[in-house]
CSV table of C-alpha atoms in Angstrom, one decimal:
chain,number,residue,atom,x,y,z
O,5,MET,CA,-42.3,25.5,13.2
O,6,THR,CA,-40.8,28.9,14.1
O,7,ALA,CA,-37.1,29.7,14.4
O,8,GLY,CA,-37.4,29.7,18.2
O,9,ASN,CA,-39.2,26.4,18.3
O,10,SER,CA,-36.5,25.0,16.0
O,11,GLY,CA,-33.8,26.3,18.5
O,12,ARG,CA,-35.6,24.7,21.4
O,13,LYS,CA,-35.8,21.4,19.4
O,14,HIS,CA,-32.0,21.5,18.8
O,15,ARG,CA,-31.4,22.3,22.3
O,16,ARG,CA,-33.7,19.3,23.5
O,17,THR,CA,-31.8,17.0,21.2
O,18,SER,CA,-28.5,18.1,22.5
O,19,ARG,CA,-29.6,17.5,26.3
O,20,ALA,CA,-31.0,14.2,25.5
O,21,THR,CA,-28.1,12.7,23.6
O,22,GLY,CA,-25.3,14.5,25.3
O,23,ARG,CA,-23.9,15.3,21.8
O,24,VAL,CA,-24.0,18.4,19.6
O,25,THR,CA,-25.9,17.1,16.4
O,26,LEU,CA,-25.3,17.9,12.7
O,27,ASP,CA,-28.7,19.6,12.7
O,28,GLN,CA,-27.5,22.1,15.2
O,29,VAL,CA,-24.3,22.8,13.3
O,30,ALA,CA,-26.4,23.3,10.1
O,31,HIS,CA,-28.8,25.6,12.0
O,32,HIS,CA,-25.9,27.6,13.5
O,33,ALA,CA,-24.3,28.0,10.0
O,34,GLY,CA,-27.5,28.9,8.2
O,35,VAL,CA,-27.2,25.9,5.8
O,36,SER,CA,-29.1,22.7,5.2
O,37,PRO,CA,-27.9,19.5,7.0
O,38,ILE,CA,-26.9,18.0,3.6
O,39,THR,CA,-24.6,21.0,2.9
O,40,ALA,CA,-23.2,20.9,6.5
O,41,SER,CA,-22.4,17.2,6.1
O,42,ARG,CA,-20.6,17.7,2.7
O,43,ALA,CA,-18.7,20.8,4.0
O,44,LEU,CA,-17.4,18.8,7.0
O,45,ARG,CA,-16.3,16.1,4.8
O,46,GLY,CA,-14.4,18.5,2.6
O,47,VAL,CA,-16.4,17.6,-0.5
O,48,ALA,CA,-14.8,19.7,-3.4
O,49,SER,CA,-18.3,20.8,-4.9
O,50,VAL,CA,-19.0,22.9,-1.8
O,51,ALA,CA,-17.9,26.5,-1.9
O,52,PRO,CA,-14.9,27.3,0.3
O,53,ASP,CA,-16.8,30.0,2.1
O,54,LEU,CA,-19.6,27.6,3.1
O,55,ILE,CA,-16.9,25.2,4.2
O,56,ASP,CA,-15.4,27.8,6.5
O,57,ARG,CA,-18.7,28.8,7.8
O,58,VAL,CA,-19.8,25.3,8.7
O,59,ARG,CA,-16.4,24.4,10.2
O,60,GLN,CA,-16.5,27.6,12.4
O,61,ALA,CA,-20.0,26.6,13.5
O,62,ALA,CA,-18.8,23.0,14.4
O,63,ASP,CA,-15.9,24.4,16.3
O,64,ALA,CA,-18.1,26.9,18.2
O,65,LEU,CA,-20.5,24.0,19.3
O,66,GLY,CA,-17.9,21.4,19.9
O,67,TYR,CA,-19.4,19.1,17.2
O,68,VAL,CA,-17.9,15.7,16.7
O,69,ALA,CA,-19.1,13.5,13.8
O,70,ASN,CA,-20.8,10.3,14.5
O,71,PRO,CA,-19.9,8.0,11.5
O,72,ALA,CA,-21.8,5.1,12.9
O,73,ALA,CA,-25.0,7.1,13.2
O,74,ARG,CA,-24.5,8.5,9.7
O,75,ALA,CA,-24.0,5.1,8.2
O,76,LEU,CA,-27.1,3.7,10.0
O,77,ALA,CA,-29.1,6.5,8.7
O,78,SER,CA,-28.0,6.2,5.2
O,79,GLN,CA,-27.3,2.5,5.1
O,80,GLN,CA,-23.9,3.7,3.8
O,81,SER,CA,-20.9,5.2,5.4
O,82,GLN,CA,-18.4,7.6,3.8
O,83,ASN,CA,-15.5,5.3,4.6
O,84,VAL,CA,-13.1,3.5,2.2
O,85,VAL,CA,-11.2,0.7,3.9
O,86,VAL,CA,-7.4,0.1,3.0
O,87,LEU,CA,-5.7,-3.0,4.3
O,88,VAL,CA,-2.0,-3.1,4.0
O,89,PRO,CA,0.8,-5.5,5.6
O,90,SER,CA,3.0,-2.9,7.1
O,91,LEU,CA,3.1,0.5,8.3
O,92,GLY,CA,6.8,0.6,8.7
O,93,ASN,CA,7.6,0.1,5.0
O,94,GLN,CA,8.0,3.4,2.9
O,95,LEU,CA,6.4,1.6,0.1
O,96,PHE,CA,3.1,1.4,1.7
O,97,ILE,CA,3.4,4.8,3.4
O,98,ASP,CA,3.8,6.4,-0.1
O,99,MET,CA,0.8,4.4,-1.5
O,100,LEU,CA,-1.5,5.5,1.5
O,101,GLU,CA,-0.7,9.1,1.1
O,102,ALA,CA,-1.6,8.8,-2.6
O,103,ILE,CA,-4.9,7.1,-1.7
O,104,HIS,CA,-5.7,9.8,0.8
O,105,ALA,CA,-5.0,12.6,-1.7
O,106,VAL,CA,-7.6,11.1,-4.1
O,107,MET,CA,-10.4,10.3,-1.6
O,108,GLN,CA,-10.3,13.4,0.6
O,109,PRO,CA,-11.6,15.9,-1.9
O,110,HIS,CA,-14.6,13.5,-2.5
O,111,GLY,CA,-15.4,13.5,1.3
O,112,LEU,CA,-14.2,10.0,1.8
O,113,GLU,CA,-12.5,8.9,5.0
O,114,VAL,CA,-9.8,6.3,4.7
O,115,LEU,CA,-9.8,3.6,7.4
O,116,ILE,CA,-6.3,1.9,7.4
O,117,GLY,CA,-5.8,-1.6,8.8
O,118,ASN,CA,-2.3,-3.1,9.3
O,119,HIS,CA,-2.4,-7.0,9.3
O,120,HIS,CA,1.5,-7.4,9.7
O,121,TYR,CA,1.5,-10.0,6.8
O,122,ASP,CA,-0.9,-12.2,8.8
O,123,ARG,CA,-3.6,-13.7,6.7
O,124,ASP,CA,-5.9,-14.5,9.8
O,125,GLU,CA,-5.3,-10.9,11.1
O,126,GLU,CA,-6.4,-9.6,7.7
O,127,GLU,CA,-9.6,-11.5,7.8
O,128,LYS,CA,-10.4,-10.1,11.4
O,129,LEU,CA,-9.8,-6.7,10.3
O,130,LEU,CA,-12.0,-7.0,7.1
O,131,ARG,CA,-14.8,-8.5,9.2
O,132,ASN,CA,-14.6,-5.6,11.7
O,133,TYR,CA,-14.3,-2.9,9.0
O,134,LEU,CA,-17.3,-4.3,7.0
O,135,SER,CA,-19.5,-3.7,9.9
O,136,TYR,CA,-18.9,0.0,9.2
O,137,GLN,CA,-20.6,-0.4,5.7
O,138,PRO,CA,-17.7,1.0,3.8
O,139,ARG,CA,-18.1,2.5,0.3
O,140,GLY,CA,-15.1,0.6,-1.1
O,141,LEU,CA,-12.2,-1.7,-0.3
O,142,LEU,CA,-8.5,-1.4,-1.4
O,143,LEU,CA,-6.6,-4.5,-0.5
O,144,THR,CA,-2.9,-5.3,-0.9
O,145,GLY,CA,-2.1,-8.4,-3.2
O,146,PHE,CA,-4.0,-11.7,-3.6
O,147,ASP,CA,-2.5,-13.9,-0.8
O,148,ARG,CA,-5.3,-14.2,1.7
O,149,THR,CA,-7.5,-16.9,3.3
O,150,GLU,CA,-10.4,-18.6,1.3
O,151,SER,CA,-12.9,-17.4,3.9
O,152,THR,CA,-11.6,-13.8,3.4
O,153,ARG,CA,-12.0,-14.1,-0.4
O,154,ARG,CA,-15.5,-15.3,0.2
O,155,LEU,CA,-16.2,-12.5,2.6
O,156,VAL,CA,-15.2,-9.9,0.0
O,157,GLU,CA,-17.3,-11.4,-2.8
O,158,ALA,CA,-20.4,-11.7,-0.4
O,159,SER,CA,-20.1,-8.2,0.9
O,160,ALA,CA,-20.7,-6.8,-2.8
O,161,VAL,CA,-18.6,-3.8,-1.7
O,162,PRO,CA,-16.5,-2.4,-4.7
O,163,CYS,CA,-13.0,-3.6,-4.5
O,164,VAL,CA,-9.6,-2.9,-6.1
O,165,TYR,CA,-6.5,-5.0,-5.5
O,166,MET,CA,-3.1,-3.2,-5.3
O,167,MET,CA,0.6,-4.1,-6.0
O,168,ASP,CA,0.0,-7.5,-7.9
O,169,LEU,CA,-1.7,-8.4,-11.1
O,170,ASP,CA,-3.9,-11.4,-11.7
O,171,PRO,CA,-5.0,-11.3,-15.3
O,172,GLY,CA,-6.9,-14.6,-15.1
O,173,ALA,CA,-9.1,-13.8,-12.2
O,174,GLY,CA,-11.0,-10.8,-13.8
O,175,LEU,CA,-10.6,-8.7,-10.6
O,176,HIS,CA,-10.0,-5.0,-10.6
O,177,CYS,CA,-6.3,-4.8,-9.7
O,178,VAL,CA,-3.5,-2.1,-10.2
O,179,GLY,CA,0.2,-2.9,-10.0
O,180,PHE,CA,3.0,-4.7,-11.9
O,181,SER,CA,4.4,-8.1,-12.5
O,182,GLN,CA,6.6,-9.2,-9.6
O,183,VAL,CA,7.7,-12.1,-11.6
O,184,ARG,CA,8.9,-9.9,-14.6
O,185,ALA,CA,10.7,-7.5,-12.0
O,186,GLY,CA,12.7,-10.6,-10.8
O,187,GLU,CA,13.5,-11.6,-14.3
O,188,THR,CA,14.8,-8.1,-15.2
O,189,ALA,CA,16.9,-7.9,-12.1
O,190,ALA,CA,18.8,-11.2,-12.9
O,191,ARG,CA,19.1,-10.4,-16.6
O,192,HIS,CA,20.7,-7.1,-15.6
O,193,LEU,CA,23.3,-8.8,-13.5
O,194,LEU,CA,23.9,-11.4,-16.2
O,195,GLN,CA,24.6,-8.6,-18.8
O,196,ARG,CA,27.1,-7.3,-16.3
O,197,GLY,CA,29.1,-10.5,-16.7
O,198,ARG,CA,28.2,-12.0,-13.4
O,199,LYS,CA,28.2,-15.9,-13.1
O,200,ARG,CA,27.5,-16.6,-9.4
O,201,LEU,CA,24.2,-14.8,-8.7
O,202,ALA,CA,22.4,-15.1,-5.3
O,203,TYR,CA,18.9,-13.9,-4.3
O,204,VAL,CA,18.1,-12.7,-0.7
O,205,GLY,CA,14.6,-12.3,0.4
O,206,ALA,CA,13.0,-11.8,3.9
O,207,GLN,CA,9.4,-11.7,5.3
O,208,LEU,CA,8.5,-14.1,2.6
O,209,ASP,CA,5.2,-12.5,1.5
O,210,GLN,CA,3.8,-13.6,-1.8
O,211,ARG,CA,5.4,-10.6,-3.7
O,212,THR,CA,8.9,-11.5,-2.3
O,213,LEU,CA,8.4,-15.2,-3.4
O,214,LEU,CA,7.3,-14.2,-6.8
O,215,ARG,CA,10.3,-11.9,-7.4
O,216,GLY,CA,12.5,-14.8,-6.4
O,217,GLU,CA,10.5,-16.9,-8.9
O,218,GLY,CA,11.3,-14.6,-11.7
O,219,TYR,CA,15.0,-14.3,-10.7
O,220,ARG,CA,15.3,-18.2,-10.7
O,221,ARG,CA,13.5,-18.5,-14.0
O,222,ALA,CA,15.9,-16.2,-15.7
O,223,LEU,CA,18.9,-17.9,-14.1
O,224,GLN,CA,17.7,-21.3,-15.1
O,225,GLN,CA,17.3,-20.1,-18.7
O,226,ALA,CA,20.8,-18.9,-18.6
O,227,GLY,CA,22.1,-22.2,-17.2
O,228,CYS,CA,23.7,-20.7,-14.1
O,229,TYR,CA,20.9,-21.4,-11.4
O,230,ASP,CA,22.3,-22.7,-8.0
O,231,PRO,CA,19.6,-23.4,-5.4
O,232,SER,CA,22.2,-22.9,-2.6
O,233,LEU,CA,22.5,-19.3,-3.4
O,234,GLU,CA,18.9,-18.6,-2.4
O,235,VAL,CA,18.8,-17.1,1.2
O,236,LEU,CA,15.2,-16.9,2.3
O,237,THR,CA,14.0,-16.0,5.8
O,238,PRO,CA,10.6,-15.2,7.4
O,239,ARG,CA,12.3,-12.6,9.6
O,240,SER,CA,11.2,-9.0,9.1
O,241,SER,CA,13.1,-7.1,6.3
O,242,SER,CA,15.4,-4.5,7.8
O,243,VAL,CA,18.9,-2.9,7.3
O,244,GLY,CA,20.4,-4.8,10.1
O,245,LEU,CA,19.1,-8.1,8.7
O,246,GLY,CA,20.6,-7.3,5.2
O,247,GLY,CA,24.0,-6.7,6.7
O,248,GLU,CA,23.8,-10.1,8.7
O,249,LEU,CA,22.6,-12.1,5.6
O,250,PHE,CA,25.1,-10.5,3.5
O,251,GLY,CA,28.1,-11.5,5.8
O,252,GLN,CA,26.6,-15.1,6.1
O,253,LEU,CA,26.3,-15.5,2.4
O,254,LEU,CA,29.7,-14.4,1.5
O,255,ALA,CA,31.3,-16.4,4.3
O,256,ASN,CA,29.5,-19.6,2.9
O,257,HIS,CA,29.9,-18.8,-0.7
O,258,PRO,CA,32.9,-16.4,-1.2
O,259,ASP,CA,32.7,-16.8,-5.0
O,260,VAL,CA,29.3,-15.1,-5.2
O,261,ASP,CA,29.8,-12.0,-7.5
O,262,ALA,CA,26.2,-10.6,-7.6
O,263,ILE,CA,23.2,-10.5,-5.2
O,264,PHE,CA,19.7,-9.4,-5.8
O,265,PHE,CA,17.9,-8.4,-2.6
O,266,GLY,CA,14.2,-8.6,-2.3
O,267,ASN,CA,13.9,-5.1,-0.5
O,268,ASP,CA,16.0,-2.0,-0.6
O,269,ASP,CA,16.5,-2.0,3.2
O,270,LEU,CA,18.2,-5.3,2.9
O,271,ALA,CA,20.4,-4.2,0.1
O,272,GLN,CA,21.4,-1.1,2.0
O,273,GLY,CA,22.4,-3.2,4.9
O,274,ALA,CA,24.7,-5.2,2.6
O,275,LEU,CA,26.4,-2.1,1.3
O,276,LEU,CA,27.0,-0.9,5.0
O,277,GLU,CA,28.4,-4.2,5.8
O,278,ALA,CA,30.5,-4.2,2.8
O,279,LEU,CA,32.0,-1.0,3.8
O,280,ARG,CA,32.9,-2.3,7.4
O,281,LYS,CA,34.5,-5.4,5.9
O,282,GLY,CA,36.4,-3.7,3.1
O,283,ILE,CA,34.5,-5.7,0.5
O,284,ARG,CA,34.5,-3.7,-2.8
O,285,VAL,CA,31.1,-3.1,-4.4
O,286,PRO,CA,30.6,-3.8,-7.3
O,287,GLU,CA,34.2,-5.0,-8.1
O,288,GLN,CA,33.9,-8.0,-5.9
O,289,VAL,CA,30.2,-8.4,-5.7
O,290,ALA,CA,27.4,-6.5,-7.4
O,291,VAL,CA,24.3,-5.4,-5.2
O,292,LEU,CA,20.9,-4.8,-6.6
O,293,GLY,CA,17.9,-3.8,-4.5
O,294,PHE,CA,14.0,-3.6,-4.9
O,295,ASN,CA,11.6,-0.7,-4.5
O,296,ASP,CA,14.2,2.2,-4.9
O,297,LEU,CA,13.6,3.8,-1.5
O,298,PRO,CA,14.5,7.6,-1.3
O,299,SER,CA,17.7,6.9,0.4
O,300,SER,CA,19.1,4.3,-2.0
O,301,GLU,CA,20.5,6.8,-4.5
O,302,PHE,CA,22.6,8.4,-1.5
O,303,MET,CA,24.2,5.1,-0.3
O,304,VAL,CA,27.9,4.6,-0.9
O,305,PRO,CA,28.1,3.3,-3.6
O,306,ARG,CA,24.8,4.5,-4.9
O,307,LEU,CA,22.3,1.5,-4.9
O,308,SER,CA,21.0,0.1,-8.1
O,309,SER,CA,17.3,-0.9,-7.7
O,310,ILE,CA,14.0,-1.8,-9.3
O,311,ARG,CA,12.0,1.4,-9.1
O,312,THR,CA,8.3,0.4,-8.3
O,313,PRO,CA,5.4,3.0,-8.9
O,314,ARG,CA,4.0,2.9,-5.5
O,315,LYS,CA,2.5,6.3,-5.5
O,316,ALA,CA,1.0,5.8,-8.9
O,317,ILE,CA,-0.4,2.5,-7.7
O,318,GLY,CA,-2.2,4.2,-4.8
O,319,ARG,CA,-3.5,7.1,-7.0
O,320,HIS,CA,-4.7,4.8,-9.8
O,321,ALA,CA,-6.3,2.2,-7.5
O,322,ALA,CA,-8.1,4.9,-5.6
O,323,GLU,CA,-9.4,6.5,-8.9
O,324,ARG,CA,-10.6,3.3,-10.0
O,325,LEU,CA,-12.4,2.5,-6.8
O,326,LEU,CA,-14.2,5.8,-7.1
O,327,ASP,CA,-15.3,4.9,-10.6
O,328,LEU,CA,-16.7,1.6,-9.3
O,329,ILE,CA,-18.3,3.4,-6.4
O,330,HIS,CA,-20.2,5.7,-8.7
O,331,GLY,CA,-21.0,3.1,-11.2
O,332,ARG,CA,-18.8,4.3,-14.0
O,333,MET,CA,-17.4,2.0,-16.6
O,334,VAL,CA,-13.8,0.9,-16.3
O,335,ASP,CA,-12.0,0.0,-19.5
O,336,ALA,CA,-10.2,-3.1,-18.4
O,337,PRO,CA,-10.0,-4.8,-14.9
O,338,MET,CA,-6.2,-4.9,-14.8
O,339,LEU,CA,-3.9,-1.9,-14.9
O,340,ASP,CA,-0.1,-2.7,-15.4
O,341,LEU,CA,1.9,0.3,-14.3
O,342,GLY,CA,5.2,-1.5,-14.8
O,343,PHE,CA,8.6,-0.8,-13.1
O,344,GLU,CA,11.9,0.8,-13.9
O,345,LEU,CA,15.5,-0.5,-13.5
O,346,MET,CA,17.6,2.3,-11.9
O,347,VAL,CA,21.2,1.4,-12.7
O,348,ARG,CA,23.7,3.1,-10.3
O,349,GLU,CA,27.2,2.4,-9.0
O,350,SER,CA,26.4,-0.8,-6.9
O,351,SER,CA,26.0,-3.0,-10.0
């Protein structure tokens, strides 16, 4: 076929479908369709000058990628699905940024689903995204419906679980022990000489409950556990809620001298409420948070917290998923990244 005939073929395809095709972009840029595809996906092995040339051709022709058609043609998309319970929590934002930074140089698109801590909603999202034939799955934690578990298994799509660890399941997971984190929080406050320790948790997802379990276990071992000093609510975690629960707890139990909050935003709200009411922290009551959000070290007083490796979890989970996608060996299914106790003025 001559160059002129090739050009007429491309023009006929465009008129028939109403879309500019990848073949047209490749022809315009003077490269193969495979090279054009890789260049548009930002694959690191493609030379920068070729990427620029292909993108300029795509811009000039008004090309928009059709991922569904690409998946149909190859029986496989270039998508990786990431399901998280919240997009309003800095924890998951940091994790998602790290995942994207790993996947983008490999030409993989990150499809994000937010299930709002709803297991049924997660199942719906997963069923929908699996129809896109993703290359891999990154799921948050292990708390999901049995049908969702079967769906993941039956799909045979490589999957890595984030945030939690399950050493007995043999699943690929990257995270830390929520139970040990709770135990560490309790022991820190006990070592500070505190006797009346409370736990405040919101949202009541599995991770919040596991932190509380670890906290409770340490207090029981120390012989100072009081179940009336656990304040748990399914309401969404927030600064406002933290202040509200702090006030209620001290009104009902004025002898409480230390509080572990299941999230930093709750603890930050408690510090603000303490300032309003003239309650001295940590002299009257010590306050400890969880996740060590960026603003915590600038609170008054500076908030002690358990620092979680959210960016490292995202990065290592994404790298592990890439290994599974490409059939590379992984040393062990579970990667424990630990956590760090950040002791500041509030405790």
